[in-house]
């Protein structure tokens, strides 16, 4: 085992040294990057095999046990930390249009291309491993060992939704793109790629443009892997705060639109009404990966969570061969090296596109729904919804139903609802009907009760849940309607699960019965994202608003007036 760990450490050090060499050559010499690529042309097989090795769980564990990045971070002569070095090799294929100048023969150019692609795979396999995925995303330019402290400092800094912010600052503040990455504590090379702060690409060849887009999608994949891993993290409040900051960055950077713009270039769509068997192979591969993960998980809730959490951005999924074949016009029987390379590249592009889309659905469902609802191409929208409902939604739906049932028995993420919560004013009784894809929630307090029916569509969470008010007694129609709108807002615009949304709604109803007025913008007493009460009061109409809701109103309306009475904020005409 020690010799095996040493071998993995040596490979990782060699990869990071190559990245540090490229960084120095790229920054300090005019033709250094081209010369660096030429020196790599004989290493293609080495890095291809290394990527395959690190794509396995045992390989990732072995290199993590060796922790070679610690030595790299302490290597002062390299002038480049471990993560920065790995981003150099991850993004090394972005300038493939220059390869024609690197050599006089096609074979040499092909060898350079193959090596750069292998370096990119090996770098992604290492950066996306459990030991490095967090340092790959957050920490600015810190060493891997210092990431936790750097992230904690960033989380302690005030955010746009902090309560302590003054009312005057709300009217003066405008979104600042250059601050997005700082608020989320993103790594510098990652932030530059995600915010597309690159040199002018108008004269770049189509080949290089394609490689840049693949690199950008891989960077978003790292971001989504870390964001998804924060869901249900044992770190508690810190993980929730980190997730909120990253979700804010994704929203402000228009992440889903950018990811889907890239993914739809390679994501194959069904040509007619889809069943799982008729879908393109990449969709069936993703469904099979979820089924395999569910079988490997524990029984009951463990299986549902494991199937929904199947990692479609793991190196094992992205780089392995398809179980169902590629199909299409390329002959599967072709023995030529070029044909095999084209098939492998096509499979990788398709899996990366699907993996990024699935990760958006899982980690950023509200933003993904907004993107989908704005989609103008109705044919594409129907094909995407059909494929999603067959290959992805069944596993995500089962996770939602399982979470609601466990919350009803007091066994979901530390909270419960219904009769198991003795601190609440009323009780929330929840029933699940899987066949109808329906959840019934009845809130009762003294002689009053109201029933809400939540219908989850086949393509959930791509399509929003349908909400209707059922039976009610002792509750006015206006109040029941307001509660219905509140639950709808939670389910449509928050990234939490249905169970968490119902628990938030129940807490809001409890506060209303205790006499606390809801925010007139979101109809909630407790804000769905930051769990704060309405505290900013209009000087004229005296209504109270959530800080975050009022900020959103000011920025979206380009006004600094009260949303209700339209009085300039901070002014009062009372005698």
XYZ file of C-alpha atoms in Angstrom:
575
model
C 0.000 0.000 0.000
C 2.795 2.458 0.777
C 4.429 1.842 -2.605
C 1.064 2.336 -4.294
C 0.532 5.616 -2.446
C 4.023 6.741 -3.449
C 3.271 5.996 -7.095
C 0.063 8.033 -6.980
C 1.874 10.879 -5.225
C 4.624 10.860 -7.854
C 2.081 11.071 -10.675
C 0.244 13.914 -8.958
C 3.467 15.812 -8.335
C 4.456 15.366 -11.984
C 1.077 16.714 -13.103
C 1.290 19.719 -10.792
C 4.886 20.380 -11.861
C 3.719 20.392 -15.493
C 1.053 22.913 -14.558
C 3.540 25.137 -12.731
C 5.864 24.955 -15.725
C 3.058 26.038 -18.066
C 2.092 28.927 -15.813
C 5.654 30.236 -15.787
C 6.083 29.735 -19.546
C 2.733 31.363 -20.350
C 3.256 34.409 -18.159
C 6.932 35.185 -18.693
C 7.828 34.147 -22.263
C 6.089 35.048 -25.531
C 6.226 31.574 -27.108
C 6.504 29.608 -23.895
C 3.042 28.055 -24.059
C 3.658 26.665 -27.545
C 6.993 25.216 -26.491
C 5.404 23.745 -23.382
C 2.827 21.923 -25.509
C 5.506 20.521 -27.774
C 7.372 19.101 -24.779
C 4.209 17.282 -23.713
C 3.521 15.495 -27.029
C 5.118 12.211 -25.955
C 3.174 12.027 -22.657
C -0.313 11.298 -23.981
C -0.487 7.659 -22.921
C 0.904 8.440 -19.449
C -1.791 11.017 -18.678
C -4.564 8.990 -20.303
C -3.733 6.048 -18.058
C -3.414 8.360 -15.045
C -6.859 9.846 -15.718
C -8.335 6.346 -15.915
C -6.606 5.388 -12.665
C -7.872 8.453 -10.775
C -11.379 7.971 -12.139
C -11.816 4.973 -9.849
C -12.765 5.298 -6.185
C -9.665 3.398 -5.092
C -7.391 5.589 -7.189
C -8.915 8.802 -5.813
C -8.586 7.462 -2.274
C -4.968 6.469 -2.807
C -3.869 9.876 -4.070
C -5.848 11.569 -1.281
C -4.042 9.459 1.310
C -0.700 10.593 -0.110
C -1.785 14.299 -0.125
C 0.931 15.406 -2.588
C -0.601 18.900 -2.866
C 0.753 19.823 0.559
C 4.322 19.554 -0.722
C 3.406 21.503 -3.856
C 1.916 24.325 -1.800
C 5.171 24.543 0.165
C 7.395 24.540 -2.943
C 8.325 28.217 -3.074
C 10.430 27.948 -6.248
C 7.354 26.812 -8.196
C 5.632 30.166 -7.582
C 2.374 28.326 -8.054
C 0.158 26.500 -5.581
C -1.215 23.012 -6.126
C -4.702 24.034 -7.220
C -3.458 26.821 -9.486
C -1.070 24.364 -11.136
C -3.880 21.870 -11.760
C -6.027 24.601 -13.350
C -3.141 25.284 -15.735
C -3.287 21.706 -17.015
C -7.099 21.619 -16.889
C -7.245 24.615 -19.238
C -4.219 23.719 -21.351
C -6.312 22.669 -24.381
C -7.944 26.097 -24.744
C -5.500 27.238 -27.449
C -5.504 24.253 -29.775
C -5.735 26.581 -32.791
C -2.033 27.272 -32.244
C -1.109 23.618 -32.677
C -0.707 24.021 -36.429
C 2.189 26.371 -35.689
C 3.773 23.980 -33.222
C 4.820 21.350 -35.723
C 5.370 20.724 -39.412
C 3.482 17.446 -39.661
C -0.048 16.328 -38.894
C 1.035 13.344 -36.795
C 2.943 15.525 -34.343
C 0.002 17.896 -34.060
C -2.327 14.980 -33.399
C -0.046 13.717 -30.635
C -0.067 17.161 -29.005
C -3.876 17.308 -29.199
C -4.220 13.840 -27.654
C -1.805 14.708 -24.838
C -3.573 17.977 -23.988
C -6.919 16.183 -23.844
C -5.404 13.521 -21.580
C -3.890 16.195 -19.334
C -7.284 17.829 -19.049
C -8.925 14.542 -18.056
C -6.256 13.772 -15.473
C -6.523 17.279 -14.001
C -10.309 17.085 -13.771
C -10.115 13.623 -12.181
C -7.826 14.990 -9.470
C -9.626 18.311 -8.907
C -13.038 16.620 -8.710
C -11.894 13.989 -6.203
C -13.488 14.186 -2.730
C -10.250 15.440 -1.218
C -9.816 18.351 -3.640
C -13.221 19.388 -4.980
C -13.757 21.973 -2.246
C -10.253 23.503 -2.517
C -10.747 23.484 -6.292
C -13.773 25.779 -5.962
C -13.229 28.013 -2.913
C -10.251 29.558 -1.161
C -9.116 32.397 -3.487
C -5.387 31.610 -4.012
C -4.748 29.899 -0.680
C -3.006 26.603 -0.038
C -5.209 23.531 0.243
C -4.567 23.309 3.987
C -5.803 26.885 4.499
C -9.082 26.623 2.586
C -11.285 26.126 5.654
C -9.947 29.267 7.357
C -10.250 31.351 4.176
C -13.818 30.190 3.581
C -14.775 30.907 7.194
C -13.450 34.458 6.859
C -15.445 34.959 3.657
C -18.614 33.641 5.280
C -18.149 36.051 8.183
C -18.092 38.994 5.777
C -21.448 40.793 5.312
C -23.634 39.663 2.419
C -26.405 41.389 0.500
C -29.065 39.937 2.768
C -27.508 40.612 6.177
C -29.843 42.197 8.707
C -27.323 44.744 9.891
C -27.350 46.515 6.549
C -28.909 49.959 6.756
C -32.005 51.032 4.879
C -30.058 53.760 3.054
C -27.580 51.238 1.656
C -30.433 49.280 0.101
C -31.389 52.171 -2.152
C -27.798 53.004 -3.078
C -26.493 49.509 -3.772
C -26.280 48.090 -7.280
C -25.058 44.640 -8.384
C -21.290 44.589 -8.990
C -20.040 41.755 -11.184
C -16.478 42.071 -9.974
C -17.599 41.268 -6.417
C -19.527 38.082 -7.228
C -16.559 35.762 -6.935
C -15.241 37.496 -3.822
C -18.530 36.987 -1.970
C -18.434 33.303 -2.852
C -14.644 33.036 -2.107
C -14.080 31.368 -5.490
C -10.673 30.317 -6.745
C -9.230 32.970 -9.049
C -8.727 30.831 -12.208
C -12.184 29.315 -11.719
C -13.826 32.710 -11.315
C -12.092 34.060 -14.419
C -13.395 31.120 -16.443
C -16.934 31.173 -15.075
C -17.272 34.927 -15.523
C -15.666 34.577 -18.977
C -12.971 37.162 -18.250
C -10.895 36.016 -21.186
C -9.066 37.741 -23.977
C -10.886 38.637 -27.169
C -11.824 35.398 -28.927
C -13.131 36.932 -32.161
C -10.051 35.736 -34.078
C -9.818 32.323 -32.413
C -10.390 29.258 -34.572
C -13.556 27.127 -34.229
C -11.431 24.278 -32.853
C -10.107 26.468 -30.061
C -13.564 27.910 -29.375
C -14.882 24.384 -28.897
C -12.048 23.522 -26.517
C -12.632 26.720 -24.540
C -16.287 25.810 -24.196
C -15.422 22.310 -22.972
C -13.033 23.791 -20.402
C -15.706 26.250 -19.257
C -18.212 23.432 -18.842
C -15.666 21.410 -16.840
C -15.165 24.410 -14.543
C -18.916 24.691 -14.051
C -18.917 20.944 -13.345
C -16.466 21.471 -10.465
C -18.643 24.303 -9.143
C -21.810 22.180 -9.314
C -20.127 19.155 -7.710
C -19.084 21.224 -4.702
C -22.453 22.981 -4.484
C -24.327 19.675 -4.641
C -22.078 18.200 -1.975
C -23.108 20.915 0.473
C -26.714 19.660 0.454
C -27.265 17.731 3.662
C -23.680 18.367 4.790
C -22.855 17.579 8.405
C -21.225 21.010 8.734
C -24.637 22.486 9.546
C -24.936 26.252 9.548
C -21.583 26.853 7.855
C -22.517 24.554 4.975
C -25.901 26.272 4.622
C -24.234 29.674 4.541
C -21.651 28.516 2.004
C -24.386 27.026 -0.148
C -26.356 30.264 -0.023
C -23.323 32.289 -1.119
C -22.605 29.931 -4.020
C -26.270 29.916 -5.058
C -26.215 33.734 -5.055
C -23.169 33.649 -7.317
C -24.913 31.199 -9.658
C -27.961 33.455 -9.806
C -26.057 36.677 -10.402
C -23.701 35.077 -12.936
C -26.691 33.608 -14.834
C -25.066 30.205 -14.392
C -27.842 27.958 -15.710
C -28.276 29.942 -18.935
C -24.537 29.784 -19.584
C -24.285 26.086 -18.717
C -27.248 25.153 -20.894
C -25.990 27.303 -23.777
C -22.877 25.144 -23.790
C -24.534 21.828 -22.948
C -27.167 22.001 -25.694
C -24.401 21.985 -28.312
C -23.694 18.345 -27.549
C -26.742 17.009 -25.691
C -28.723 14.707 -28.030
C -32.513 14.946 -27.872
C -35.189 12.326 -28.629
C -36.817 12.783 -32.011
C -40.313 11.809 -30.859
C -42.304 11.097 -27.713
C -39.792 9.383 -25.533
C -39.619 6.230 -23.499
C -36.434 5.324 -21.669
C -35.619 2.610 -24.216
C -35.915 5.015 -27.159
C -33.734 7.766 -25.690
C -30.206 8.435 -26.992
C -27.658 6.268 -25.216
C -26.278 9.029 -22.968
C -29.687 9.476 -21.303
C -29.974 5.719 -20.754
C -26.452 5.669 -19.317
C -27.437 8.338 -16.779
C -30.587 6.436 -15.790
C -28.583 3.235 -15.436
C -26.038 5.024 -13.227
C -28.876 6.147 -10.934
C -30.316 2.634 -10.764
C -26.893 1.192 -9.963
C -26.348 3.801 -7.236
C -29.758 3.000 -5.746
C -28.937 -0.690 -5.596
C -25.605 0.041 -3.941
C -27.216 2.357 -1.352
C -28.870 1.246 1.863
C -32.481 0.118 1.801
C -35.461 2.452 2.124
C -34.482 6.106 2.268
C -30.843 5.294 1.634
C -31.655 3.796 -1.768
C -33.791 6.779 -2.803
C -31.164 9.295 -1.765
C -28.341 7.308 -3.374
C -30.171 6.981 -6.701
C -31.015 10.693 -6.831
C -27.468 11.626 -5.837
C -25.773 9.506 -8.520
C -22.814 11.594 -9.642
C -23.144 12.229 -13.378
C -20.125 14.550 -13.222
C -17.758 11.976 -11.771
C -14.708 11.084 -13.892
C -15.924 7.479 -13.868
C -19.132 8.489 -15.671
C -17.601 11.110 -17.964
C -14.648 9.065 -19.187
C -15.946 5.467 -19.222
C -17.469 3.702 -22.223
C -21.204 3.610 -22.848
C -23.109 0.501 -21.859
C -25.597 1.053 -24.681
C -23.247 2.164 -27.477
C -23.208 5.468 -29.278
C -25.339 4.786 -32.322
C -25.474 7.489 -34.962
C -23.649 7.629 -38.248
C -20.198 6.626 -37.010
C -19.639 2.920 -37.532
C -19.227 1.087 -34.240
C -17.156 -1.533 -36.031
C -14.585 0.869 -37.417
C -11.099 -0.073 -36.317
C -9.324 3.125 -37.327
C -7.649 5.103 -34.584
C -9.308 8.327 -35.732
C -12.783 6.775 -35.608
C -12.191 5.474 -32.090
C -10.934 8.870 -30.980
C -13.967 10.612 -32.495
C -16.345 8.193 -30.774
C -14.576 8.682 -27.454
C -14.679 12.482 -27.800
C -18.318 12.466 -28.791
C -19.222 10.267 -25.828
C -17.298 12.549 -23.455
C -18.967 15.717 -24.796
C -22.432 14.174 -24.530
C -21.863 12.905 -21.008
C -20.393 16.193 -19.851
C -23.403 18.049 -21.271
C -25.906 15.697 -19.655
C -24.001 15.625 -16.377
C -23.996 19.422 -16.176
C -27.725 19.565 -16.954
C -28.570 16.925 -14.351
C -26.428 18.693 -11.754
C -28.295 21.957 -12.459
C -31.598 20.176 -11.868
C -30.359 18.742 -8.592
C -28.350 21.671 -7.181
C -30.106 24.681 -8.773
C -33.679 23.556 -9.546
C -35.280 27.000 -9.184
C -32.832 28.661 -11.573
C -33.182 25.758 -14.000
C -36.979 26.074 -13.974
C -36.689 29.789 -14.689
C -34.388 29.083 -17.634
C -36.737 26.399 -18.951
C -39.834 28.602 -18.657
C -38.055 31.278 -20.722
C -37.098 28.809 -23.466
C -38.470 30.021 -26.790
C -37.924 26.826 -28.789
C -41.073 24.804 -28.031
C -39.803 21.718 -29.863
C -36.621 21.701 -27.799
C -38.600 22.339 -24.608
C -40.869 19.352 -25.261
C -37.980 17.040 -26.131
C -36.037 18.106 -23.035
C -39.060 17.646 -20.762
C -39.796 14.198 -22.251
C -36.214 12.999 -21.849
C -35.988 14.416 -18.322
C -39.220 12.744 -17.238
C -37.894 9.359 -18.390
C -34.225 9.406 -17.367
C -33.850 11.864 -14.468
C -37.131 12.851 -12.809
C -38.178 9.396 -11.494
C -35.168 9.323 -9.168
C -35.544 12.938 -8.026
C -39.281 12.423 -7.436
C -38.644 9.356 -5.321
C -36.174 11.349 -3.220
C -38.798 14.065 -2.633
C -41.510 11.595 -1.627
C -39.114 9.711 0.624
C -37.964 12.938 2.310
C -41.566 14.036 2.955
C -42.466 10.661 4.462
C -39.403 10.696 6.707
C -40.128 14.257 7.806
C -43.640 13.162 8.768
C -42.100 10.586 11.123
C -39.469 12.987 12.491
C -36.484 11.484 10.684
C -35.489 14.044 8.016
C -32.413 16.269 8.336
C -32.992 17.081 11.980
C -36.532 18.473 11.670
C -40.050 17.120 11.493
C -43.559 18.361 11.056
C -46.977 17.204 12.132
C -47.703 15.962 15.610
C -44.037 15.186 16.246
C -43.143 18.882 16.740
C -44.387 19.890 20.162
C -43.122 23.492 19.986
C -45.562 24.528 17.248
C -48.946 26.218 17.551
C -50.693 23.701 15.293
C -50.008 20.375 13.618
C -49.131 19.539 10.036
C -50.307 16.190 8.717
C -48.779 15.057 5.443
C -49.708 12.157 3.149
C -47.955 10.996 -0.011
C -49.488 9.346 -3.081
C -46.714 8.158 -5.373
C -49.013 6.920 -8.131
C -50.694 10.312 -8.390
C -47.388 12.124 -7.659
C -49.313 14.126 -5.067
C -48.606 15.356 -1.538
C -51.444 16.382 0.759
C -50.583 18.724 3.654
C -53.211 19.678 6.259
C -52.444 22.317 8.873
C -54.716 22.263 11.933
C -54.903 24.595 14.921
C -57.767 24.540 17.417
C -60.968 24.485 15.293
C -59.342 25.733 12.085
C -57.679 23.733 9.340
C -56.641 24.119 5.721
C -55.488 21.511 3.195
C -52.948 22.080 0.456
C -52.447 19.665 -2.439
C -49.047 19.633 -4.146
C -48.894 17.877 -7.516
C -45.393 17.109 -8.773
C -45.234 16.866 -12.601
C -43.541 14.037 -14.485
C -40.650 16.313 -15.447
C -40.071 17.633 -11.918
C -38.045 19.665 -10.998
C -37.722 21.028 -14.552
C -41.434 21.869 -14.414
C -42.848 23.584 -11.339
C -45.157 21.827 -8.905
C -48.878 22.540 -9.165
C -50.525 23.793 -5.984
C -54.212 23.887 -5.101
C -56.177 24.557 -1.920
C -58.265 21.642 -0.687
C -60.740 21.587 2.161
C -60.673 24.338 4.789
C -62.560 25.158 7.977
C -62.295 28.271 10.137
C -59.877 29.863 7.664
C -60.971 32.625 5.305
C -60.603 32.164 1.574
C -58.252 35.153 1.421
C -55.946 33.707 4.089
C -55.997 30.246 2.481
C -55.155 31.857 -0.858
C -52.293 33.774 0.722
C -50.893 30.600 2.243
C -51.213 28.837 -1.092
C -49.218 31.621 -2.749
C -46.602 31.408 0.004
C -46.086 27.666 -0.481
C -46.010 28.160 -4.242
C -43.306 30.800 -3.851
C -41.241 28.473 -1.649
C -41.506 25.558 -4.078
C -40.914 27.623 -7.222
C -38.190 29.996 -6.174
C -36.162 28.180 -3.514
C -33.659 25.388 -4.101
C -34.726 23.342 -1.094
C -36.672 20.078 -1.080
C -40.463 19.861 -0.829
C -40.145 18.649 2.764
C -38.054 21.682 3.697
C -40.563 23.923 1.907
C -43.470 22.467 3.860
C -41.567 22.892 7.116
C -40.877 26.547 6.227
C -44.535 27.093 5.376
C -45.613 25.496 8.651
C -43.252 27.792 10.600
C -44.734 30.791 8.764
C -48.302 29.775 9.596
C -47.320 29.299 13.249
C -45.922 32.839 13.328
C -49.054 34.244 11.687
C -51.260 32.662 14.325
C -48.899 34.191 16.896
C -49.694 37.632 15.428
C -46.643 38.336 13.205
C -47.554 39.948 9.864
C -46.000 38.438 6.729
C -43.870 40.332 4.215
C -46.204 41.861 1.583
C -43.806 40.906 -1.220
C -43.271 37.176 -0.652
C -46.296 36.510 1.632
C -43.964 34.847 4.134
C -43.200 35.682 7.748
C -39.922 33.742 7.722
C -37.914 34.333 4.568
C -37.502 31.143 2.583
C -33.742 31.567 1.981
C -32.223 33.356 4.986
C -34.989 32.568 7.545
C -35.223 36.191 8.708
C -38.331 38.096 9.827
C -39.652 41.251 8.096
C -37.811 44.102 9.806
C -37.585 47.027 7.374
C -40.630 49.256 7.892
C -41.991 51.830 5.438
C -42.227 55.216 7.124
C -45.509 55.995 5.379
C -47.696 52.843 5.270
C -45.860 51.149 8.198
C -45.691 47.746 6.457
C -42.620 45.632 7.194
C -40.561 43.873 4.522
C -37.763 41.334 4.384
C -34.388 42.882 3.650
C -33.779 40.508 0.718
C -37.280 41.018 -0.747
C -36.959 44.787 -0.621
C -33.504 44.682 -2.225
C -34.878 42.507 -5.031
C -37.751 44.963 -5.523
C -35.394 47.941 -5.715
C -33.018 46.308 -8.193
C -35.670 44.715 -10.457
C -37.944 47.775 -10.592
C -35.151 50.377 -10.752
C -37.110 52.305 -8.126
C -36.436 53.210 -4.515
C -40.081 53.438 -3.482
C -42.252 51.363 -1.170
C -43.746 48.452 -3.151
C -47.202 49.130 -1.637
C -47.711 52.858 -1.198
C -45.033 53.989 -3.717
C -43.652 56.547 -1.256
C -39.904 57.193 -1.704
C -38.177 54.848 0.727
C -37.249 56.554 3.946
C -39.739 59.382 3.476
C -42.948 59.911 5.457
C -45.799 62.367 4.968
C -47.494 61.567 8.235
C -48.396 64.587 10.311
